[in-house]
CSV table of C-alpha atoms and ligand atoms in Angstrom, one decimal:
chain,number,residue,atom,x,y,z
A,902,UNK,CA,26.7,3.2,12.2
A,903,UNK,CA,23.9,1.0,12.4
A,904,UNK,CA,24.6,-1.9,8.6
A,905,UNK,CA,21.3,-3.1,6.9
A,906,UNK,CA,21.8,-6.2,6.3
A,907,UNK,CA,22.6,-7.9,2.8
A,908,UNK,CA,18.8,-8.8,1.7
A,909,UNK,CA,16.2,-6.7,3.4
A,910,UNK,CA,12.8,-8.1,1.9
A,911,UNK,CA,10.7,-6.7,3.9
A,912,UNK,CA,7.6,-5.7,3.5
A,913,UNK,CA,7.9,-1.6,4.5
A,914,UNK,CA,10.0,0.2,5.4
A,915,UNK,CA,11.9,-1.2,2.0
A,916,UNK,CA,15.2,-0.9,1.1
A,917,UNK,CA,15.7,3.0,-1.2
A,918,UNK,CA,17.0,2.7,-4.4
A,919,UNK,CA,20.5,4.2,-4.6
A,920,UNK,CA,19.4,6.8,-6.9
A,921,UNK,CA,17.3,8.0,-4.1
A,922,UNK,CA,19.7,8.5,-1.5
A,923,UNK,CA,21.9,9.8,-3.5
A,924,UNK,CA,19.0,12.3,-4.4
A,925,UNK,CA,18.6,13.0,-0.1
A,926,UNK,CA,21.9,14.4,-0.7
A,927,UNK,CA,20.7,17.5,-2.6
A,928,UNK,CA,20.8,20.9,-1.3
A,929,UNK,CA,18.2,22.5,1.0
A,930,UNK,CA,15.7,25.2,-0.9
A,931,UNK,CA,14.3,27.9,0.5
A,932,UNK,CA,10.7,27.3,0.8
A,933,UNK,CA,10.1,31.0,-0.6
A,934,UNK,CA,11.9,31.3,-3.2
A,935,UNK,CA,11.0,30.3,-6.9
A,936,UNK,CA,13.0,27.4,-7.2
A,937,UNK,CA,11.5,25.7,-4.9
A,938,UNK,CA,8.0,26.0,-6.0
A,939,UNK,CA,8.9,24.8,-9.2
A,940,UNK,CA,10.8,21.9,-8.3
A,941,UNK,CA,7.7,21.3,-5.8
A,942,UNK,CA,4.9,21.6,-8.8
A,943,UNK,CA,7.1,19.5,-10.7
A,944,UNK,CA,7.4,16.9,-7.7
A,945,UNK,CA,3.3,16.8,-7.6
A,946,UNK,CA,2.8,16.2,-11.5
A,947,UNK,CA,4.9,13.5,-11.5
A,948,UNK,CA,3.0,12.3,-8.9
A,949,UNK,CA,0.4,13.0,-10.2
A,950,UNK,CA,1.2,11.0,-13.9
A,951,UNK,CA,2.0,8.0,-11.7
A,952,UNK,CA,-1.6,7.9,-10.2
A,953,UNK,CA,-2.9,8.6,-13.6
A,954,UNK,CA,-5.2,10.8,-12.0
A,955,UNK,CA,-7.0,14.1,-13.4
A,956,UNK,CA,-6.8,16.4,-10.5
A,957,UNK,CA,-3.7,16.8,-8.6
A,958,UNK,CA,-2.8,14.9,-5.6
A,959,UNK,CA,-1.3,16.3,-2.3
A,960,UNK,CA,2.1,15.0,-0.6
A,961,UNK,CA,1.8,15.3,3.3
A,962,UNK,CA,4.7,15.0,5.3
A,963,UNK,CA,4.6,12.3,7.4
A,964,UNK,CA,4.2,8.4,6.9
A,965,UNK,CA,1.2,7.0,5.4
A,966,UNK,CA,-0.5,6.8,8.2
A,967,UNK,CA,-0.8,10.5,8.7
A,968,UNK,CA,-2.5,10.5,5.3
A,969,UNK,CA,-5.1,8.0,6.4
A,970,UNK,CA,-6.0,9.5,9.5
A,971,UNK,CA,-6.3,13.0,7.5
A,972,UNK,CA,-8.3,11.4,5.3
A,973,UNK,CA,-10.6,10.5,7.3
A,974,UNK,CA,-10.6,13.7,9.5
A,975,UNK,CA,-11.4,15.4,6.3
A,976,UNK,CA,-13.2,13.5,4.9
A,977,UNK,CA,-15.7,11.9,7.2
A,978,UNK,CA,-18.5,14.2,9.5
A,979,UNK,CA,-20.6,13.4,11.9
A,980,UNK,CA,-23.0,13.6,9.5
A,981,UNK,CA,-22.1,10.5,7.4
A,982,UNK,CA,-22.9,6.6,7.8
A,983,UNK,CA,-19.1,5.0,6.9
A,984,UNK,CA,-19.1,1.5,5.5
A,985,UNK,CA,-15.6,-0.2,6.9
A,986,UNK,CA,-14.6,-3.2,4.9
A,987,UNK,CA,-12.8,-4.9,7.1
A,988,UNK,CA,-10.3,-8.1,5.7
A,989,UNK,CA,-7.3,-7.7,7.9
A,990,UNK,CA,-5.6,-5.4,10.1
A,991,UNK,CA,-5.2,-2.0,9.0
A,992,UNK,CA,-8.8,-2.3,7.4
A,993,UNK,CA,-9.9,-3.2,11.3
A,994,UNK,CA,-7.9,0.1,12.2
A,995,UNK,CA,-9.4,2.1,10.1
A,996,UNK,CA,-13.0,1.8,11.6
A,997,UNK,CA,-11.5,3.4,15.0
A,998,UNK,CA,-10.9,6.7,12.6
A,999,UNK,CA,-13.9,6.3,11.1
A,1000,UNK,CA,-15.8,6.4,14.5
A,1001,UNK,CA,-14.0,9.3,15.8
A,1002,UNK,CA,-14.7,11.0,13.1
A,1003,UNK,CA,-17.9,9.9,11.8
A,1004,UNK,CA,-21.4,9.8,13.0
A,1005,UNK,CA,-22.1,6.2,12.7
A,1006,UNK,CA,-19.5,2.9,11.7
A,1007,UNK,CA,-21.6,-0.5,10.4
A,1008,UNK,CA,-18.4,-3.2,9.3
A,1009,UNK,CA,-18.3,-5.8,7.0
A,1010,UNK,CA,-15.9,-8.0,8.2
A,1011,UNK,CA,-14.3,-11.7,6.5
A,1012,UNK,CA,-11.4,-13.6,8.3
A,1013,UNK,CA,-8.4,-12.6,7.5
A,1014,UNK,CA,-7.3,-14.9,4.7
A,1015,UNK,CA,-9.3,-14.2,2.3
A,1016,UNK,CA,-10.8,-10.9,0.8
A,1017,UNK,CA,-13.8,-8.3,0.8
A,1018,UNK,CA,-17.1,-9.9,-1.5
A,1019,UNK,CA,-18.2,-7.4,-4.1
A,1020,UNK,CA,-21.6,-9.0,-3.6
A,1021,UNK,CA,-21.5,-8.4,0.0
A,1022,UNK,CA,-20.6,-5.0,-0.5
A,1023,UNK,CA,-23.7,-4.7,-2.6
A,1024,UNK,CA,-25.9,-6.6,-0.1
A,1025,UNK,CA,-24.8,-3.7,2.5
A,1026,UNK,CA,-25.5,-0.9,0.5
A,1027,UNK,CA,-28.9,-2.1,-0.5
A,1028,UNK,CA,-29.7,-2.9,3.1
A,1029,UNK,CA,-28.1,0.7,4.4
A,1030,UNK,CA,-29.3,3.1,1.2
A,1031,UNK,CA,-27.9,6.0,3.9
A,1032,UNK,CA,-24.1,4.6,3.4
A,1033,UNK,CA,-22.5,8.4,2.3
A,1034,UNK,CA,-18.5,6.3,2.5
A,1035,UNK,CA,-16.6,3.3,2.0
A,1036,UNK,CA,-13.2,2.8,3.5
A,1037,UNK,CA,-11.3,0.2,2.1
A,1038,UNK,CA,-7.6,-1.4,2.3
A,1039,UNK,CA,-6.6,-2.5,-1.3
A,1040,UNK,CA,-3.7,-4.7,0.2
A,1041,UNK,CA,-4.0,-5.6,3.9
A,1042,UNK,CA,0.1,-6.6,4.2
A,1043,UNK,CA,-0.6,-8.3,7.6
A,1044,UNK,CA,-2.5,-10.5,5.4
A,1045,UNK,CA,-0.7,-10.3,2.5
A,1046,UNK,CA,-4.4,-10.3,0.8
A,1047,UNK,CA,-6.0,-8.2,-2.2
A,1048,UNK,CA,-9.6,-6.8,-2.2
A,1049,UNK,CA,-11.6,-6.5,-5.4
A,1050,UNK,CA,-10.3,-2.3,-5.0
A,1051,UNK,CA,-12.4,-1.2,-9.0
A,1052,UNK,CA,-15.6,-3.5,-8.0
A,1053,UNK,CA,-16.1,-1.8,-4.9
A,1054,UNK,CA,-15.4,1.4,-6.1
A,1055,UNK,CA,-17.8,1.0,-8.9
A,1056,UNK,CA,-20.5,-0.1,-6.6
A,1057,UNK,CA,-19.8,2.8,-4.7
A,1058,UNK,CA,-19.7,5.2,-7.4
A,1059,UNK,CA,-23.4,4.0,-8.1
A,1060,UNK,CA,-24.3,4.3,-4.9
A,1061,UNK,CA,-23.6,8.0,-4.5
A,1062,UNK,CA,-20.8,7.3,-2.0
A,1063,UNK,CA,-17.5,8.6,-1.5
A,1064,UNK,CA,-14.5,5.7,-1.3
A,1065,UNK,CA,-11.5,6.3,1.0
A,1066,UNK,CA,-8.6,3.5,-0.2
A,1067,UNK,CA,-5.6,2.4,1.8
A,1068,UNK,CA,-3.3,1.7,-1.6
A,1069,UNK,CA,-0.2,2.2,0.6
A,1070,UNK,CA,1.7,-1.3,-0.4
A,1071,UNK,CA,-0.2,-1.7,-3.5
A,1072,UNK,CA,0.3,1.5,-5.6
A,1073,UNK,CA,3.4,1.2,-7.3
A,1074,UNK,CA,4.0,-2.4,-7.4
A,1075,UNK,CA,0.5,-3.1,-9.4
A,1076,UNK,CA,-1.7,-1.4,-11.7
A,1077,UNK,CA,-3.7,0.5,-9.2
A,1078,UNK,CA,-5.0,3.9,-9.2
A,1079,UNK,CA,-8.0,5.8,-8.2
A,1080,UNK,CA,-9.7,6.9,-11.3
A,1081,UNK,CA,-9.5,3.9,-13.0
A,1082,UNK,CA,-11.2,2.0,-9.6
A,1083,UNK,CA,-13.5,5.0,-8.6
A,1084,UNK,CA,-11.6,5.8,-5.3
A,1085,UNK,CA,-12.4,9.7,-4.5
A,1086,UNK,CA,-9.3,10.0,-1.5
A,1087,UNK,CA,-6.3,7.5,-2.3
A,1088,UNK,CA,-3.7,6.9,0.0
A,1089,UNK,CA,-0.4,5.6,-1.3
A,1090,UNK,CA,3.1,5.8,0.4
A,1091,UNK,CA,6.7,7.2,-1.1
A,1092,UNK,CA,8.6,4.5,1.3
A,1093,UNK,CA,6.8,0.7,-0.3
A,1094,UNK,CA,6.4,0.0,-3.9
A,1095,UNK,CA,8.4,3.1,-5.0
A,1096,UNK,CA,11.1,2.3,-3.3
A,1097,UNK,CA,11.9,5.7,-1.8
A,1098,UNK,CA,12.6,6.3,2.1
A,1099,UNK,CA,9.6,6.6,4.7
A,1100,UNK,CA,7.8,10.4,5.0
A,1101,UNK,CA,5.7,11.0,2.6
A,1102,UNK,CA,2.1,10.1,2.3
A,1103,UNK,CA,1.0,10.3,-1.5
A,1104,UNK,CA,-2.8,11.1,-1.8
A,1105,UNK,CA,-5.0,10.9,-5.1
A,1106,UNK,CA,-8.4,13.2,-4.4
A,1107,UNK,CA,-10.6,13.7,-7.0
A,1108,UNK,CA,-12.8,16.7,-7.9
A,1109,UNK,CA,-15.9,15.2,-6.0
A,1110,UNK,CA,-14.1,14.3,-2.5
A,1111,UNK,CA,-12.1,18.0,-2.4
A,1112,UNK,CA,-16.1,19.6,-3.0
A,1113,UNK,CA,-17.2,16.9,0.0
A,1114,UNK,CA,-14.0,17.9,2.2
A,1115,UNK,CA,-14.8,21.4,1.6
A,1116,UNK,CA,-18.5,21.1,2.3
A,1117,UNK,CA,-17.4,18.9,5.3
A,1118,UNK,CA,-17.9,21.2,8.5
A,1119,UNK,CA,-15.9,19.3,10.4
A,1120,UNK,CA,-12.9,18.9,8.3
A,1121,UNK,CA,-9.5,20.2,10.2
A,1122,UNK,CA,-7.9,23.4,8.9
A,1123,UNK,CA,-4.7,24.5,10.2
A,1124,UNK,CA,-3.6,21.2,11.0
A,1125,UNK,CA,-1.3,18.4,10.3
A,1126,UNK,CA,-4.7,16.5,9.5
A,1127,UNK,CA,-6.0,18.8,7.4
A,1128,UNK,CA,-5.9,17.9,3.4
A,1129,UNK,CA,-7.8,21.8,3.1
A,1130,UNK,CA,-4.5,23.6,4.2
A,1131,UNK,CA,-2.9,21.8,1.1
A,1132,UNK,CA,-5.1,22.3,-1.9
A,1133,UNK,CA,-3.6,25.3,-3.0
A,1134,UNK,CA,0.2,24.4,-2.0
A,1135,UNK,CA,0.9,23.3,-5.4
A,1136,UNK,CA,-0.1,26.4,-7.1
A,1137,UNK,CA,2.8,29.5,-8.1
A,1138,UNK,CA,3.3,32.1,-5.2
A,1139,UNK,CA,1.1,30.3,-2.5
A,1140,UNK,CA,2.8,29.8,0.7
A,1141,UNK,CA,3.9,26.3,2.0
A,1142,UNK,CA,1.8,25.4,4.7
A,1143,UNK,CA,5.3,24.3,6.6
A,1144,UNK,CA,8.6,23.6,6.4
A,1145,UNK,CA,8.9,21.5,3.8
A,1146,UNK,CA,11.0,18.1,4.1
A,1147,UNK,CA,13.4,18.8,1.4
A,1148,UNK,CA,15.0,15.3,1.4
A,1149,UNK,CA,12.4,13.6,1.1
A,1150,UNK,CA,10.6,15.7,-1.7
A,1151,UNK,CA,14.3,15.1,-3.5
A,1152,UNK,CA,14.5,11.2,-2.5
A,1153,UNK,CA,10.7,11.2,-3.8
A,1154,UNK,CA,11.6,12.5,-6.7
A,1155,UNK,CA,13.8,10.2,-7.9
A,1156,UNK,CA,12.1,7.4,-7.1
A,1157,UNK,CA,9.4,8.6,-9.5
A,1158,UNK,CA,12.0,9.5,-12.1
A,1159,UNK,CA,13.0,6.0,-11.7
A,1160,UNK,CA,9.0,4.6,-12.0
A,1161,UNK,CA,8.7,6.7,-14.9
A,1162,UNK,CA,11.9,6.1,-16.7
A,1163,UNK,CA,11.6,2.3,-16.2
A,1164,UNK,CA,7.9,1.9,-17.0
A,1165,UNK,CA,5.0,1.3,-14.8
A,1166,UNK,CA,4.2,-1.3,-16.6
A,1167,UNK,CA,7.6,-3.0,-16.5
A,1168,UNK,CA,7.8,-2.2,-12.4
A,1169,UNK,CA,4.2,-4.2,-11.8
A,1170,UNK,CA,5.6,-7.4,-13.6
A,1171,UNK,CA,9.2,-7.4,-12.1
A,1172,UNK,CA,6.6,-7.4,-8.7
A,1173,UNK,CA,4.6,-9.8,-10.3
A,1174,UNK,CA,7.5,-12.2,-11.5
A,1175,UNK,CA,9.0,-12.0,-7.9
A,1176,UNK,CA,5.9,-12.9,-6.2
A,1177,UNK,CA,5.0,-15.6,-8.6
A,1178,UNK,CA,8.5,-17.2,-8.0
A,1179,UNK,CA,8.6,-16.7,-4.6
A,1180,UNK,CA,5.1,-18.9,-4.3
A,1181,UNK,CA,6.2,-21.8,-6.7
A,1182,UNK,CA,9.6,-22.0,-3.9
A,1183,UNK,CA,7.1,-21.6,-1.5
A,1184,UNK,CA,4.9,-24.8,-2.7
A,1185,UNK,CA,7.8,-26.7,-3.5
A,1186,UNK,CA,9.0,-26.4,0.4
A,1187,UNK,CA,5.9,-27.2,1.4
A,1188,UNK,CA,4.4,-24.4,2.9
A,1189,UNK,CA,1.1,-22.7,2.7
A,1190,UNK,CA,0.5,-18.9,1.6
A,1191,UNK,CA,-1.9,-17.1,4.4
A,1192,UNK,CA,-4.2,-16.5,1.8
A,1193,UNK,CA,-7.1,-18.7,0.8
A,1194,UNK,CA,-6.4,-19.1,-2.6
A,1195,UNK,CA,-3.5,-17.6,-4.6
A,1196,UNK,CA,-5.7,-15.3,-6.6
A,1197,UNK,CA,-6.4,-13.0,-3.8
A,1198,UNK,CA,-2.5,-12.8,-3.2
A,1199,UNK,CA,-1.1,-9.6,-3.8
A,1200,UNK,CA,1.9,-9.2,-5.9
A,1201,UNK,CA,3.8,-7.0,-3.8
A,1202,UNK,CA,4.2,-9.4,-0.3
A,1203,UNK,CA,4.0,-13.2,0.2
A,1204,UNK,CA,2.7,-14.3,2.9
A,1205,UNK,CA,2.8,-17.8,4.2
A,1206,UNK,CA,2.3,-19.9,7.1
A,1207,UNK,CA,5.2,-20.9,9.6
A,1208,UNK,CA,5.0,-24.5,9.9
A,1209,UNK,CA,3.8,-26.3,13.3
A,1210,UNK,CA,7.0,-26.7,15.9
A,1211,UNK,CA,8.6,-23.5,14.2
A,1212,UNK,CA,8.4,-20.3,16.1
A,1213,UNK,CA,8.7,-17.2,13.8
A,1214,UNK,CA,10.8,-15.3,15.4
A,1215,UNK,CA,13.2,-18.5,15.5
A,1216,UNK,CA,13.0,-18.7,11.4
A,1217,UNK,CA,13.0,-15.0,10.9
A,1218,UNK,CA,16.6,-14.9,13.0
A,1219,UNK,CA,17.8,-17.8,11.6
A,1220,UNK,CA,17.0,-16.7,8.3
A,1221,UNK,CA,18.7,-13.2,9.2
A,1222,UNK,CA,21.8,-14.0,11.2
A,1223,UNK,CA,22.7,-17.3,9.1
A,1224,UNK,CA,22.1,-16.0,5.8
A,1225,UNK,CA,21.5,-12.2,5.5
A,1226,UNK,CA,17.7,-12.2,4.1
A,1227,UNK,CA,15.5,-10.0,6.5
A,1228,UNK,CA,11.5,-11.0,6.1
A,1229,UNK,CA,8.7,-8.8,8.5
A,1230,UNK,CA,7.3,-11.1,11.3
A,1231,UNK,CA,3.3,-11.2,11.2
A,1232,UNK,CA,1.5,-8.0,12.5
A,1233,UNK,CA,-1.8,-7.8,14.8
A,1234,UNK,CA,-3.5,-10.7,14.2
A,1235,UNK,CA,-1.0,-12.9,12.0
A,1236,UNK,CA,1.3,-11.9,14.4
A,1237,UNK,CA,3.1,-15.2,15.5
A,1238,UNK,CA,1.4,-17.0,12.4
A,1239,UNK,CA,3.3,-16.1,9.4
A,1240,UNK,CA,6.4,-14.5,8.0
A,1241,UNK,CA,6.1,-12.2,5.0
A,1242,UNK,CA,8.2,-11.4,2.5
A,1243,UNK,CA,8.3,-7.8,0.7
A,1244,UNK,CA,8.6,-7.8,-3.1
A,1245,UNK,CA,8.5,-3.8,-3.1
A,1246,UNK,CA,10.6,-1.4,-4.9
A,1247,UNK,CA,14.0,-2.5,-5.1
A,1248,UNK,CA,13.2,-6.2,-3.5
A,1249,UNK,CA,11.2,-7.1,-6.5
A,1250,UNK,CA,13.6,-8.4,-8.1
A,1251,UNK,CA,12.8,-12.1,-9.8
A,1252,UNK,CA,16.0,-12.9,-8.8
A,1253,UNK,CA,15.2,-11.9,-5.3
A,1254,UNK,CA,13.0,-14.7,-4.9
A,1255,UNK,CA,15.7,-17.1,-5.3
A,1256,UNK,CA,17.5,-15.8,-3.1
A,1257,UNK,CA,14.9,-16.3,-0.6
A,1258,UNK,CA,13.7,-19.4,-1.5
A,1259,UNK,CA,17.2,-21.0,-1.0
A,1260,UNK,CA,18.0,-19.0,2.5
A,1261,UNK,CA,14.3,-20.0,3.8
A,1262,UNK,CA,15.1,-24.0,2.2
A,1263,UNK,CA,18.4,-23.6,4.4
A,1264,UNK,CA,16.5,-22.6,7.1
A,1265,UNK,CA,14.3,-24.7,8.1
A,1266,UNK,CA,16.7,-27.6,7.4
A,1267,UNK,CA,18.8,-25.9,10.3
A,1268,UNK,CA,15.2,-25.7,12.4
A,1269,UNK,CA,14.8,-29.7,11.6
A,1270,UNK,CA,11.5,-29.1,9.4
A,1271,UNK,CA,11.6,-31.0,6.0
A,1272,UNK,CA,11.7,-29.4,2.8
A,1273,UNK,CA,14.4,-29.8,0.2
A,1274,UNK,CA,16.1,-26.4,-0.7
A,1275,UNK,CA,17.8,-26.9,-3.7
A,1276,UNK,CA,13.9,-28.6,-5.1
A,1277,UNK,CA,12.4,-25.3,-4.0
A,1278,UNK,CA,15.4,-23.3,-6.1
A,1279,UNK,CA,15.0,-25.2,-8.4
A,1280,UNK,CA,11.0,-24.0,-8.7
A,1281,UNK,CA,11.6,-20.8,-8.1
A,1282,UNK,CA,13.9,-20.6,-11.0
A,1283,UNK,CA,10.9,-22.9,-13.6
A,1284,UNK,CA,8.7,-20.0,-12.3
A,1285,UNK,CA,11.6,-17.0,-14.0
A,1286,UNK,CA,12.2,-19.4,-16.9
A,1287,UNK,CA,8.3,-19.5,-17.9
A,1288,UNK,CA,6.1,-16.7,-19.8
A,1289,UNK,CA,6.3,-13.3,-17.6
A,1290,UNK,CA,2.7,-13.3,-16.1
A,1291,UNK,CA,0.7,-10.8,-17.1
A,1292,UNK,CA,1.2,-7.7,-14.8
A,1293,UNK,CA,-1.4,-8.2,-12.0
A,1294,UNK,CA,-4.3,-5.9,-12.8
A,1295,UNK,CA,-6.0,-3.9,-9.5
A,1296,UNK,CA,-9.1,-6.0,-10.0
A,1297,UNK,CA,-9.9,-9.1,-8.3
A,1298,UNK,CA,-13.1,-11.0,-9.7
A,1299,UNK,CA,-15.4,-12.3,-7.8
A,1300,UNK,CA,-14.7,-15.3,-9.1
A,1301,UNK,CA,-10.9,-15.6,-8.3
A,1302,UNK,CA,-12.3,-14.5,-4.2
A,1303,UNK,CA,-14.2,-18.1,-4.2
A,1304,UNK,CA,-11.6,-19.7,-6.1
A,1305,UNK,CA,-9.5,-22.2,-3.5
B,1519,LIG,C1,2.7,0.1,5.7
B,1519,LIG,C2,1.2,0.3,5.7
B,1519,LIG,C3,0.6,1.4,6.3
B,1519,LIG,C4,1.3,2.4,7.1
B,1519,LIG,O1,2.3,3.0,6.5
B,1519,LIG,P1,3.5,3.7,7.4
B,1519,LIG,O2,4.3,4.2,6.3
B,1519,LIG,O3,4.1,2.6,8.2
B,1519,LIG,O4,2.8,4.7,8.2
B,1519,LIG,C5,-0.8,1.5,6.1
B,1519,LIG,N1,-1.5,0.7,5.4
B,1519,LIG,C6,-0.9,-0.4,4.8
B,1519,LIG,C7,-1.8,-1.4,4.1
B,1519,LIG,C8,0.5,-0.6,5.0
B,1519,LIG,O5,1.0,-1.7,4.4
């Protein structure tokens, strides 16, 4: 049997809070029979009262990118002019749904350090008044970057057009949800902030985008893109539209027992305490986030540069086989550039980033960079001794984009 390894702070698939696994371990229900349904309605309005939202979100089986490509084979017809804000990876993936779906793509595109401009966003919609969606990645991980999610949406919203949001590796680890920023089809994942295994793609659609989907001629039905085939799976009697994945529904569960129980509020600044003491070890090693300015860095993955005559994949074994901490290499374009470490679920842990700090000081001592470990620990722990930050809030001001 394959071991994980002591530290695994990555940044998704994230290591499952034990309560979860141990939830995996329930017994199989029927998918027909009463107790199911119930446990499954209960399932979605839990979900539903961590998004916040007023209509009730769907659950499709598969990982989150199954819920982002439904969402935009649902969503978006070949009638409509998609807006792809484009800041990093998966917000440059996005726009090859959004053209197979859509009639026609225009991008708005920054490098890949720093984050979407609400003014730009503006610009484009006053220049394109035929703009019907937005697609949008909150937290680009690659990137390890946050876009301004409740400015967007709001311009949007004015606009008359619909906002898809990639919230995978933000919702749950910040306060994020699609109400509150104006996002009409949110797509969050069970296996990230919540801590729960990979499987489930969480999505938040409001009253407005289920009218659009169902006005959409081209939306899928009878299909494991379809978001139509699961409006009415949450409602007493109604068939499931397949087998459901009971293990995950039960490891879901938990993990939003555990959200609930603990308090979202309380989650978002043990996220927000890890990150903040994972950057001051960071600093005091002497290395640079991948984001331009701190203020676009999002609380749930730091992201920073490997230093000149370090390969990656050297630091991220040595950092591995030496001292048990497991980081994600870059992805896409940071690929080679940086190594990220996940403060999701159960790696958000303040703590955690001492852990990291010190393994990562150790590291590159081994690799024959500079940097003084036990200074860098000792930073880390100034960082937990300070005020708690305020939880992060899902907005990023225009101001705090500029900022350096
Ligand atoms: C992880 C991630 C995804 C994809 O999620 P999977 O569960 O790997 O399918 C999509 N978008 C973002 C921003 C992510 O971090």
């Amino acid at each position: 049997m394959p071991v994980a390894p002591p530290f695994m702070l990555t940044t998704g698939p994230v290591t499952a809070y034990p309560a979860v696994l141990n939830a995996m371990a329930r017994p199989v229900l029927y998918d027909g029979h009463p107790a199911f349904q119930q446990f499954y309605r209960d399932v979605v309005g839990k979900v539903r009262q961590a998004m916040r939202s007023a209509a009730l979100p769907v659950i499709l089986q598969g990982d989150a990118l199954l819920g982002l490509e439904a969402a935009a084979a649902s969503l978006i017809g070949r009638r409509d002019v998609v807006l792809n804000l484009v800041s990093g990876v998966y917000g440059k993936g996005y726009g090859n749904w959004a053209r197979r779906h859509g009639g026609e793509v225009i991008e708005l595109e920054v490098p890949y350090d720093e984050a979407i401009d609400a003014e730009a966003v503006r610009r484009a919609l006053l220049d394109r008044p035929d703009i019907t969606i937005i697609a949008v990645c909150h937290h680009d991980t690659p990137s390890g970057t946050l876009n301004p999610l409740a400015e967007i949406g709001l311009l949007a919203r004015e606009h008359g057009a619909f906002v898809i949001a990639d919230a995978v590796s933000s919702f749950g680890g910040m306060d994020v949800h699609p109400d509150a920023a104006h996002v009409d089809v949110f797509v969050a994942s069970a296996a990230k902030c919540l801590g729960a295994t990979p499987g489930l793609t969480l999505i938040g659609i409001n009253d407005r985008a289920w009218a659009r989907i169902k006005a959409n001629p081209d939306a899928p039905r009878v299909s494991f893109l379809s978001l139509l085939d699961w409006e009415l799976a949450s409602e007493p009697g109604r068939p499931f539209p397949v087998t459901p994945s009971l293990a995950e529904f039960h490891g879901l569960d938990a993990a939003l027992d555990l959200y609930l129980a603990e308090g979202p509020e309380k989650v978002w600044q043990r996220h927000a305490r890890t990150a903040a003491a994972t950057r001051a070890g960071l600093a005091a090693l002497g290395l640079r986030l991948w984001p331009k300015s701190e203020a676009i860095a999002a609380p749930s993955a730091s992201v920073f540069r490997v230093p000149d005559g370090i390969e990656d994949k050297a630091l991220r074994d040595t950092l591995l086989d030496r001292y048990g901490v497991l980081v994600s290499l870059g992805r896409g374009f940071t690929a080679g550039k940086v190594l990220r470490i996940g403060h999701m679920g159960p790696g958000a842990e303040p703590l955690l980033a001492v852990t990291a700090i010190a393994a990562l000081g150790a590291a590159l001592r081994r690799l024959g960079a500079k940097g003084d470990a036990g200074v860098a620990v000792d930073a880390a722990l100034a960082s937990l001794d300070g005020p708690s930050p305020a939880a992060v809030v899902h907005d990023v001001s225009r101001e705090a984009v500029h900022a350096d």
